[in-house]
Amino acid sequence: MIKKHCIIILLIISSLFIFSGCNTSNDKIYGGYSEVSLIIEKDDNYYISGYSGGRYFTDILDYQKVKAFYLNYYGEEVLLISIDCVGLTSKYVKEIRDALNFKFPVNVVSTHTHAGVDTMGLWGPVGINGKNEDFMDLLVDSAVTAAKEAYNNKTTGTLTFGKIETEGILRDSRDPQVYDKNIYQIR
């Protein structure tokens, strides 16, 4: 899943380079970061996503998180929100974007973890929606909080970018086998 996030971030940064034309009249780069834990109790009967239907959590090792990264690169703004969940429907992405009401792109992505609460409604017992609406409200509220904090935490800085080709680390197990052999880092 790291490769998907890296590709998305790379696309965002690339689009900023293209759209800004690297405007040197404004030499400020602003960035902000925040993360919020999705705190739940294991006794609240949340279905776990992705293994088989009707399975509740038996323990919690780490809480799912929402992470937000704001970037203003030569006047072009973008916000990336990454949520530790198997996936989200457009309904919840729209709720997050509408609550923020930012006038710049807000990208919402999922880490696609199969060790989190069912956010798609697919992993309840047969014929029963496994999604918990209280958890979904927590997820949306946490995403909005993290995004606003990232925006408000912005500070000036420098941006560096690097990549390295990997051998034997990444793979695609399905045909057609298409993936990026590089690992990217933005700092």
PDB file of C-alpha atoms in Angstrom:
ATOM      1  CA  MET A   1       0.000   0.000   0.000  1.00  0.00           C
ATOM      2  CA  ILE A   2       2.968   2.280   0.431  1.00  0.00           C
ATOM      3  CA  LYS A   3       3.431   2.392  -3.316  1.00  0.00           C
ATOM      4  CA  LYS A   4      -0.118   3.718  -3.855  1.00  0.00           C
ATOM      5  CA  HIS A   5       0.438   6.538  -1.370  1.00  0.00           C
ATOM      6  CA  CYS A   6       3.817   7.378  -2.889  1.00  0.00           C
ATOM      7  CA  ILE A   7       2.347   7.500  -6.373  1.00  0.00           C
ATOM      8  CA  ILE A   8      -0.505   9.739  -5.206  1.00  0.00           C
ATOM      9  CA  ILE A   9       1.886  12.082  -3.405  1.00  0.00           C
ATOM     10  CA  LEU A  10       4.205  12.102  -6.420  1.00  0.00           C
ATOM     11  CA  LEU A  11       1.287  13.022  -8.673  1.00  0.00           C
ATOM     12  CA  ILE A  12       0.270  15.820  -6.330  1.00  0.00           C
ATOM     13  CA  ILE A  13       3.798  17.219  -6.163  1.00  0.00           C
ATOM     14  CA  SER A  14       4.231  16.829  -9.922  1.00  0.00           C
ATOM     15  CA  SER A  15       0.999  18.701 -10.552  1.00  0.00           C
ATOM     16  CA  LEU A  16       2.200  21.498  -8.300  1.00  0.00           C
ATOM     17  CA  PHE A  17       5.389  21.811 -10.345  1.00  0.00           C
ATOM     18  CA  ILE A  18       3.414  21.907 -13.578  1.00  0.00           C
ATOM     19  CA  PHE A  19       0.742  24.353 -12.421  1.00  0.00           C
ATOM     20  CA  SER A  20       3.062  26.689 -10.565  1.00  0.00           C
ATOM     21  CA  GLY A  21       5.704  26.891 -13.252  1.00  0.00           C
ATOM     22  CA  CYS A  22       8.103  27.036 -10.278  1.00  0.00           C
ATOM     23  CA  ASN A  23       7.238  30.679  -9.682  1.00  0.00           C
ATOM     24  CA  THR A  24      10.362  32.112  -8.071  1.00  0.00           C
ATOM     25  CA  SER A  25       8.662  35.403  -7.219  1.00  0.00           C
ATOM     26  CA  ASN A  26       7.342  33.678  -4.084  1.00  0.00           C
ATOM     27  CA  ASP A  27      10.108  31.643  -2.498  1.00  0.00           C
ATOM     28  CA  LYS A  28       7.982  30.398   0.412  1.00  0.00           C
ATOM     29  CA  ILE A  29       6.968  26.796   0.789  1.00  0.00           C
ATOM     30  CA  TYR A  30       4.477  26.053   3.564  1.00  0.00           C
ATOM     31  CA  GLY A  31       3.684  22.665   4.985  1.00  0.00           C
ATOM     32  CA  GLY A  32       1.615  21.355   7.849  1.00  0.00           C
ATOM     33  CA  TYR A  33       0.956  17.935   9.326  1.00  0.00           C
ATOM     34  CA  SER A  34      -1.416  16.397  11.820  1.00  0.00           C
ATOM     35  CA  GLU A  35      -2.652  12.981  12.843  1.00  0.00           C
ATOM     36  CA  VAL A  36      -5.618  11.838  14.907  1.00  0.00           C
ATOM     37  CA  SER A  37      -6.174   8.348  16.354  1.00  0.00           C
ATOM     38  CA  LEU A  38      -9.553   6.681  15.872  1.00  0.00           C
ATOM     39  CA  ILE A  39     -10.041   5.541  19.464  1.00  0.00           C
ATOM     40  CA  ILE A  40     -12.557   2.740  19.919  1.00  0.00           C
ATOM     41  CA  GLU A  41     -13.238   0.133  22.583  1.00  0.00           C
ATOM     42  CA  LYS A  42     -12.803  -3.502  21.589  1.00  0.00           C
ATOM     43  CA  ASP A  43     -16.000  -4.407  23.463  1.00  0.00           C
ATOM     44  CA  ASP A  44     -18.144  -2.238  21.154  1.00  0.00           C
ATOM     45  CA  ASN A  45     -18.552  -5.062  18.598  1.00  0.00           C
ATOM     46  CA  TYR A  46     -16.969  -3.552  15.515  1.00  0.00           C
ATOM     47  CA  TYR A  47     -16.642  -5.891  12.547  1.00  0.00           C
ATOM     48  CA  ILE A  48     -13.112  -6.289  11.191  1.00  0.00           C
ATOM     49  CA  SER A  49     -12.725  -5.717   7.467  1.00  0.00           C
ATOM     50  CA  GLY A  50     -11.339  -7.991   4.867  1.00  0.00           C
ATOM     51  CA  TYR A  51     -10.892 -11.505   6.210  1.00  0.00           C
ATOM     52  CA  SER A  52     -14.322 -13.079   6.434  1.00  0.00           C
ATOM     53  CA  GLY A  53     -17.790 -11.906   7.319  1.00  0.00           C
ATOM     54  CA  GLY A  54     -19.140 -11.591  10.834  1.00  0.00           C
ATOM     55  CA  ARG A  55     -15.826 -11.358  12.731  1.00  0.00           C
ATOM     56  CA  TYR A  56     -15.568  -8.920  15.625  1.00  0.00           C
ATOM     57  CA  PHE A  57     -12.352  -7.452  16.966  1.00  0.00           C
ATOM     58  CA  THR A  58     -10.907  -9.486  19.817  1.00  0.00           C
ATOM     59  CA  ASP A  59      -8.118  -7.055  20.667  1.00  0.00           C
ATOM     60  CA  ILE A  60      -6.622  -3.759  19.532  1.00  0.00           C
ATOM     61  CA  LEU A  61      -2.860  -3.491  19.083  1.00  0.00           C
ATOM     62  CA  ASP A  62      -2.770  -0.061  17.429  1.00  0.00           C
ATOM     63  CA  TYR A  63      -5.518   2.434  16.762  1.00  0.00           C
ATOM     64  CA  GLN A  64      -6.373   3.353  13.209  1.00  0.00           C
ATOM     65  CA  LYS A  65      -5.221   6.860  12.338  1.00  0.00           C
ATOM     66  CA  VAL A  66      -6.123   9.748  10.129  1.00  0.00           C
ATOM     67  CA  LYS A  67      -3.117  11.682   8.867  1.00  0.00           C
ATOM     68  CA  ALA A  68      -3.254  14.983   7.027  1.00  0.00           C
ATOM     69  CA  PHE A  69      -0.549  16.818   5.090  1.00  0.00           C
ATOM     70  CA  TYR A  70      -1.046  20.375   3.804  1.00  0.00           C
ATOM     71  CA  LEU A  71       1.305  21.816   1.214  1.00  0.00           C
ATOM     72  CA  ASN A  72       1.489  25.293  -0.290  1.00  0.00           C
ATOM     73  CA  TYR A  73       4.120  25.130  -2.977  1.00  0.00           C
ATOM     74  CA  TYR A  74       4.731  28.484  -4.660  1.00  0.00           C
ATOM     75  CA  GLY A  75       1.119  29.521  -4.109  1.00  0.00           C
ATOM     76  CA  GLU A  76      -0.487  26.236  -5.183  1.00  0.00           C
ATOM     77  CA  GLU A  77      -2.250  24.518  -2.286  1.00  0.00           C
ATOM     78  CA  VAL A  78      -3.176  20.888  -1.771  1.00  0.00           C
ATOM     79  CA  LEU A  79      -4.238  18.746   1.175  1.00  0.00           C
ATOM     80  CA  LEU A  80      -3.755  14.995   1.445  1.00  0.00           C
ATOM     81  CA  ILE A  81      -5.770  13.035   4.015  1.00  0.00           C
ATOM     82  CA  SER A  82      -4.758   9.407   4.530  1.00  0.00           C
ATOM     83  CA  ILE A  83      -7.109   7.193   6.540  1.00  0.00           C
ATOM     84  CA  ASP A  84      -6.198   3.780   7.958  1.00  0.00           C
ATOM     85  CA  CYS A  85      -9.178   1.874   6.589  1.00  0.00           C
ATOM     86  CA  VAL A  86     -10.012  -0.662   3.918  1.00  0.00           C
ATOM     87  CA  GLY A  87     -11.752   1.985   1.785  1.00  0.00           C
ATOM     88  CA  LEU A  88     -14.383   4.715   1.751  1.00  0.00           C
ATOM     89  CA  THR A  89     -17.405   5.351  -0.384  1.00  0.00           C
ATOM     90  CA  SER A  90     -17.773   8.715  -2.101  1.00  0.00           C
ATOM     91  CA  LYS A  91     -20.462   9.652   0.453  1.00  0.00           C
ATOM     92  CA  TYR A  92     -17.890   9.946   3.244  1.00  0.00           C
ATOM     93  CA  VAL A  93     -15.246  11.608   1.071  1.00  0.00           C
ATOM     94  CA  LYS A  94     -17.862  14.222   0.131  1.00  0.00           C
ATOM     95  CA  GLU A  95     -18.798  14.714   3.804  1.00  0.00           C
ATOM     96  CA  ILE A  96     -15.145  15.369   4.658  1.00  0.00           C
ATOM     97  CA  ARG A  97     -14.631  17.788   1.751  1.00  0.00           C
ATOM     98  CA  ASP A  98     -17.911  19.610   2.404  1.00  0.00           C
ATOM     99  CA  ALA A  99     -17.093  20.054   6.115  1.00  0.00           C
ATOM    100  CA  LEU A 100     -13.701  21.528   5.214  1.00  0.00           C
ATOM    101  CA  ASN A 101     -14.955  23.785   2.427  1.00  0.00           C
ATOM    102  CA  PHE A 102     -11.383  24.517   1.301  1.00  0.00           C
ATOM    103  CA  LYS A 103     -10.958  26.248  -2.052  1.00  0.00           C
ATOM    104  CA  PHE A 104      -8.074  23.984  -3.078  1.00  0.00           C
ATOM    105  CA  PRO A 105      -7.834  20.250  -3.837  1.00  0.00           C
ATOM    106  CA  VAL A 106      -8.477  17.886  -0.927  1.00  0.00           C
ATOM    107  CA  ASN A 107      -7.382  14.323  -1.670  1.00  0.00           C
ATOM    108  CA  VAL A 108      -8.728  11.562   0.569  1.00  0.00           C
ATOM    109  CA  VAL A 109      -7.066   8.143   0.350  1.00  0.00           C
ATOM    110  CA  SER A 110      -7.245   4.887   2.285  1.00  0.00           C
ATOM    111  CA  THR A 111      -4.336   2.698   3.329  1.00  0.00           C
ATOM    112  CA  HIS A 112      -6.515  -0.341   2.490  1.00  0.00           C
ATOM    113  CA  THR A 113      -5.766  -2.077   5.766  1.00  0.00           C
ATOM    114  CA  HIS A 114      -7.569  -5.340   6.406  1.00  0.00           C
ATOM    115  CA  ALA A 115      -6.933  -4.960  10.128  1.00  0.00           C
ATOM    116  CA  GLY A 116      -9.399  -2.169  10.765  1.00  0.00           C
ATOM    117  CA  VAL A 117     -13.075  -1.498  11.297  1.00  0.00           C
ATOM    118  CA  ASP A 118     -15.367  -2.322   8.365  1.00  0.00           C
ATOM    119  CA  THR A 119     -15.900   1.026   6.604  1.00  0.00           C
ATOM    120  CA  MET A 120     -17.529  -0.438   3.497  1.00  0.00           C
ATOM    121  CA  GLY A 121     -20.313  -2.501   5.081  1.00  0.00           C
ATOM    122  CA  LEU A 122     -19.055  -5.692   3.440  1.00  0.00           C
ATOM    123  CA  TRP A 123     -17.857  -7.743   6.423  1.00  0.00           C
ATOM    124  CA  GLY A 124     -20.898  -8.197   8.645  1.00  0.00           C
ATOM    125  CA  PRO A 125     -22.604 -11.586   8.795  1.00  0.00           C
ATOM    126  CA  VAL A 126     -24.220 -12.699   5.532  1.00  0.00           C
ATOM    127  CA  GLY A 127     -26.938 -10.206   4.630  1.00  0.00           C
ATOM    128  CA  ILE A 128     -26.016  -7.713   7.381  1.00  0.00           C
ATOM    129  CA  ASN A 129     -24.200  -4.428   6.846  1.00  0.00           C
ATOM    130  CA  GLY A 130     -20.977  -4.533   8.891  1.00  0.00           C
ATOM    131  CA  LYS A 131     -20.512  -0.763   8.937  1.00  0.00           C
ATOM    132  CA  ASN A 132     -20.957   1.047  12.251  1.00  0.00           C
ATOM    133  CA  GLU A 133     -22.372   4.551  11.712  1.00  0.00           C
ATOM    134  CA  ASP A 134     -20.973   5.851  15.027  1.00  0.00           C
ATOM    135  CA  PHE A 135     -17.497   4.824  13.867  1.00  0.00           C
ATOM    136  CA  MET A 136     -18.079   6.453  10.475  1.00  0.00           C
ATOM    137  CA  ASP A 137     -19.052   9.710  12.230  1.00  0.00           C
ATOM    138  CA  LEU A 138     -15.842   9.444  14.291  1.00  0.00           C
ATOM    139  CA  LEU A 139     -13.834   8.826  11.126  1.00  0.00           C
ATOM    140  CA  VAL A 140     -15.301  11.851   9.292  1.00  0.00           C
ATOM    141  CA  ASP A 141     -14.927  14.135  12.332  1.00  0.00           C
ATOM    142  CA  SER A 142     -11.333  12.950  12.848  1.00  0.00           C
ATOM    143  CA  ALA A 143     -10.467  13.530   9.187  1.00  0.00           C
ATOM    144  CA  VAL A 144     -11.846  17.064   9.370  1.00  0.00           C
ATOM    145  CA  THR A 145      -9.970  17.728  12.629  1.00  0.00           C
ATOM    146  CA  ALA A 146      -6.679  16.396  11.241  1.00  0.00           C
ATOM    147  CA  ALA A 147      -7.085  18.416   8.029  1.00  0.00           C
ATOM    148  CA  LYS A 148      -7.815  21.671   9.860  1.00  0.00           C
ATOM    149  CA  GLU A 149      -4.907  21.073  12.248  1.00  0.00           C
ATOM    150  CA  ALA A 150      -2.528  20.378   9.346  1.00  0.00           C
ATOM    151  CA  TYR A 151      -3.650  23.594   7.663  1.00  0.00           C
ATOM    152  CA  ASN A 152      -3.343  25.596  10.894  1.00  0.00           C
ATOM    153  CA  ASN A 153       0.047  24.007  11.713  1.00  0.00           C
ATOM    154  CA  LYS A 154       1.584  25.228   8.462  1.00  0.00           C
ATOM    155  CA  THR A 155       5.030  26.698   8.671  1.00  0.00           C
ATOM    156  CA  THR A 156       7.653  27.740   6.138  1.00  0.00           C
ATOM    157  CA  GLY A 157      10.314  25.309   5.142  1.00  0.00           C
ATOM    158  CA  THR A 158      12.117  23.593   2.344  1.00  0.00           C
ATOM    159  CA  LEU A 159      10.963  20.662   0.284  1.00  0.00           C
ATOM    160  CA  THR A 160      13.235  17.882  -0.868  1.00  0.00           C
ATOM    161  CA  PHE A 161      12.347  14.936  -3.032  1.00  0.00           C
ATOM    162  CA  GLY A 162      14.171  11.707  -3.666  1.00  0.00           C
ATOM    163  CA  LYS A 163      13.623   8.295  -5.175  1.00  0.00           C
ATOM    164  CA  ILE A 164      15.483   5.036  -5.458  1.00  0.00           C
ATOM    165  CA  GLU A 165      14.803   1.977  -7.568  1.00  0.00           C
ATOM    166  CA  THR A 166      14.157  -1.193  -5.610  1.00  0.00           C
ATOM    167  CA  GLU A 167      14.823  -4.768  -6.517  1.00  0.00           C
ATOM    168  CA  GLY A 168      12.788  -7.595  -5.023  1.00  0.00           C
ATOM    169  CA  ILE A 169      10.825  -5.477  -2.560  1.00  0.00           C
ATOM    170  CA  LEU A 170       7.641  -4.630  -4.447  1.00  0.00           C
ATOM    171  CA  ARG A 171       5.546  -6.892  -6.619  1.00  0.00           C
ATOM    172  CA  ASP A 172       2.186  -7.186  -8.291  1.00  0.00           C
ATOM    173  CA  SER A 173       0.629 -10.627  -7.921  1.00  0.00           C
ATOM    174  CA  ARG A 174      -2.085 -10.091 -10.555  1.00  0.00           C
ATOM    175  CA  ASP A 175      -1.873  -9.847 -14.327  1.00  0.00           C
ATOM    176  CA  PRO A 176      -1.164  -7.526 -15.879  1.00  0.00           C
ATOM    177  CA  GLN A 177       1.760  -6.936 -13.549  1.00  0.00           C
ATOM    178  CA  VAL A 178       2.042  -3.160 -13.436  1.00  0.00           C
ATOM    179  CA  TYR A 179       3.743  -1.316 -10.615  1.00  0.00           C
ATOM    180  CA  ASP A 180       6.398   1.286  -9.921  1.00  0.00           C
ATOM    181  CA  LYS A 181       9.754  -0.185  -8.844  1.00  0.00           C
ATOM    182  CA  ASN A 182      10.752   3.076  -7.148  1.00  0.00           C
ATOM    183  CA  ILE A 183      10.357   4.218  -3.561  1.00  0.00           C
ATOM    184  CA  TYR A 184       9.762   7.968  -3.231  1.00  0.00           C
ATOM    185  CA  GLN A 185      10.393  10.268  -0.324  1.00  0.00           C
ATOM    186  CA  ILE A 186       9.234  13.809   0.209  1.00  0.00           C
ATOM    187  CA  ARG A 187      10.743  15.626   3.130  1.00  0.00           C
TER     188      ARG A 187
END
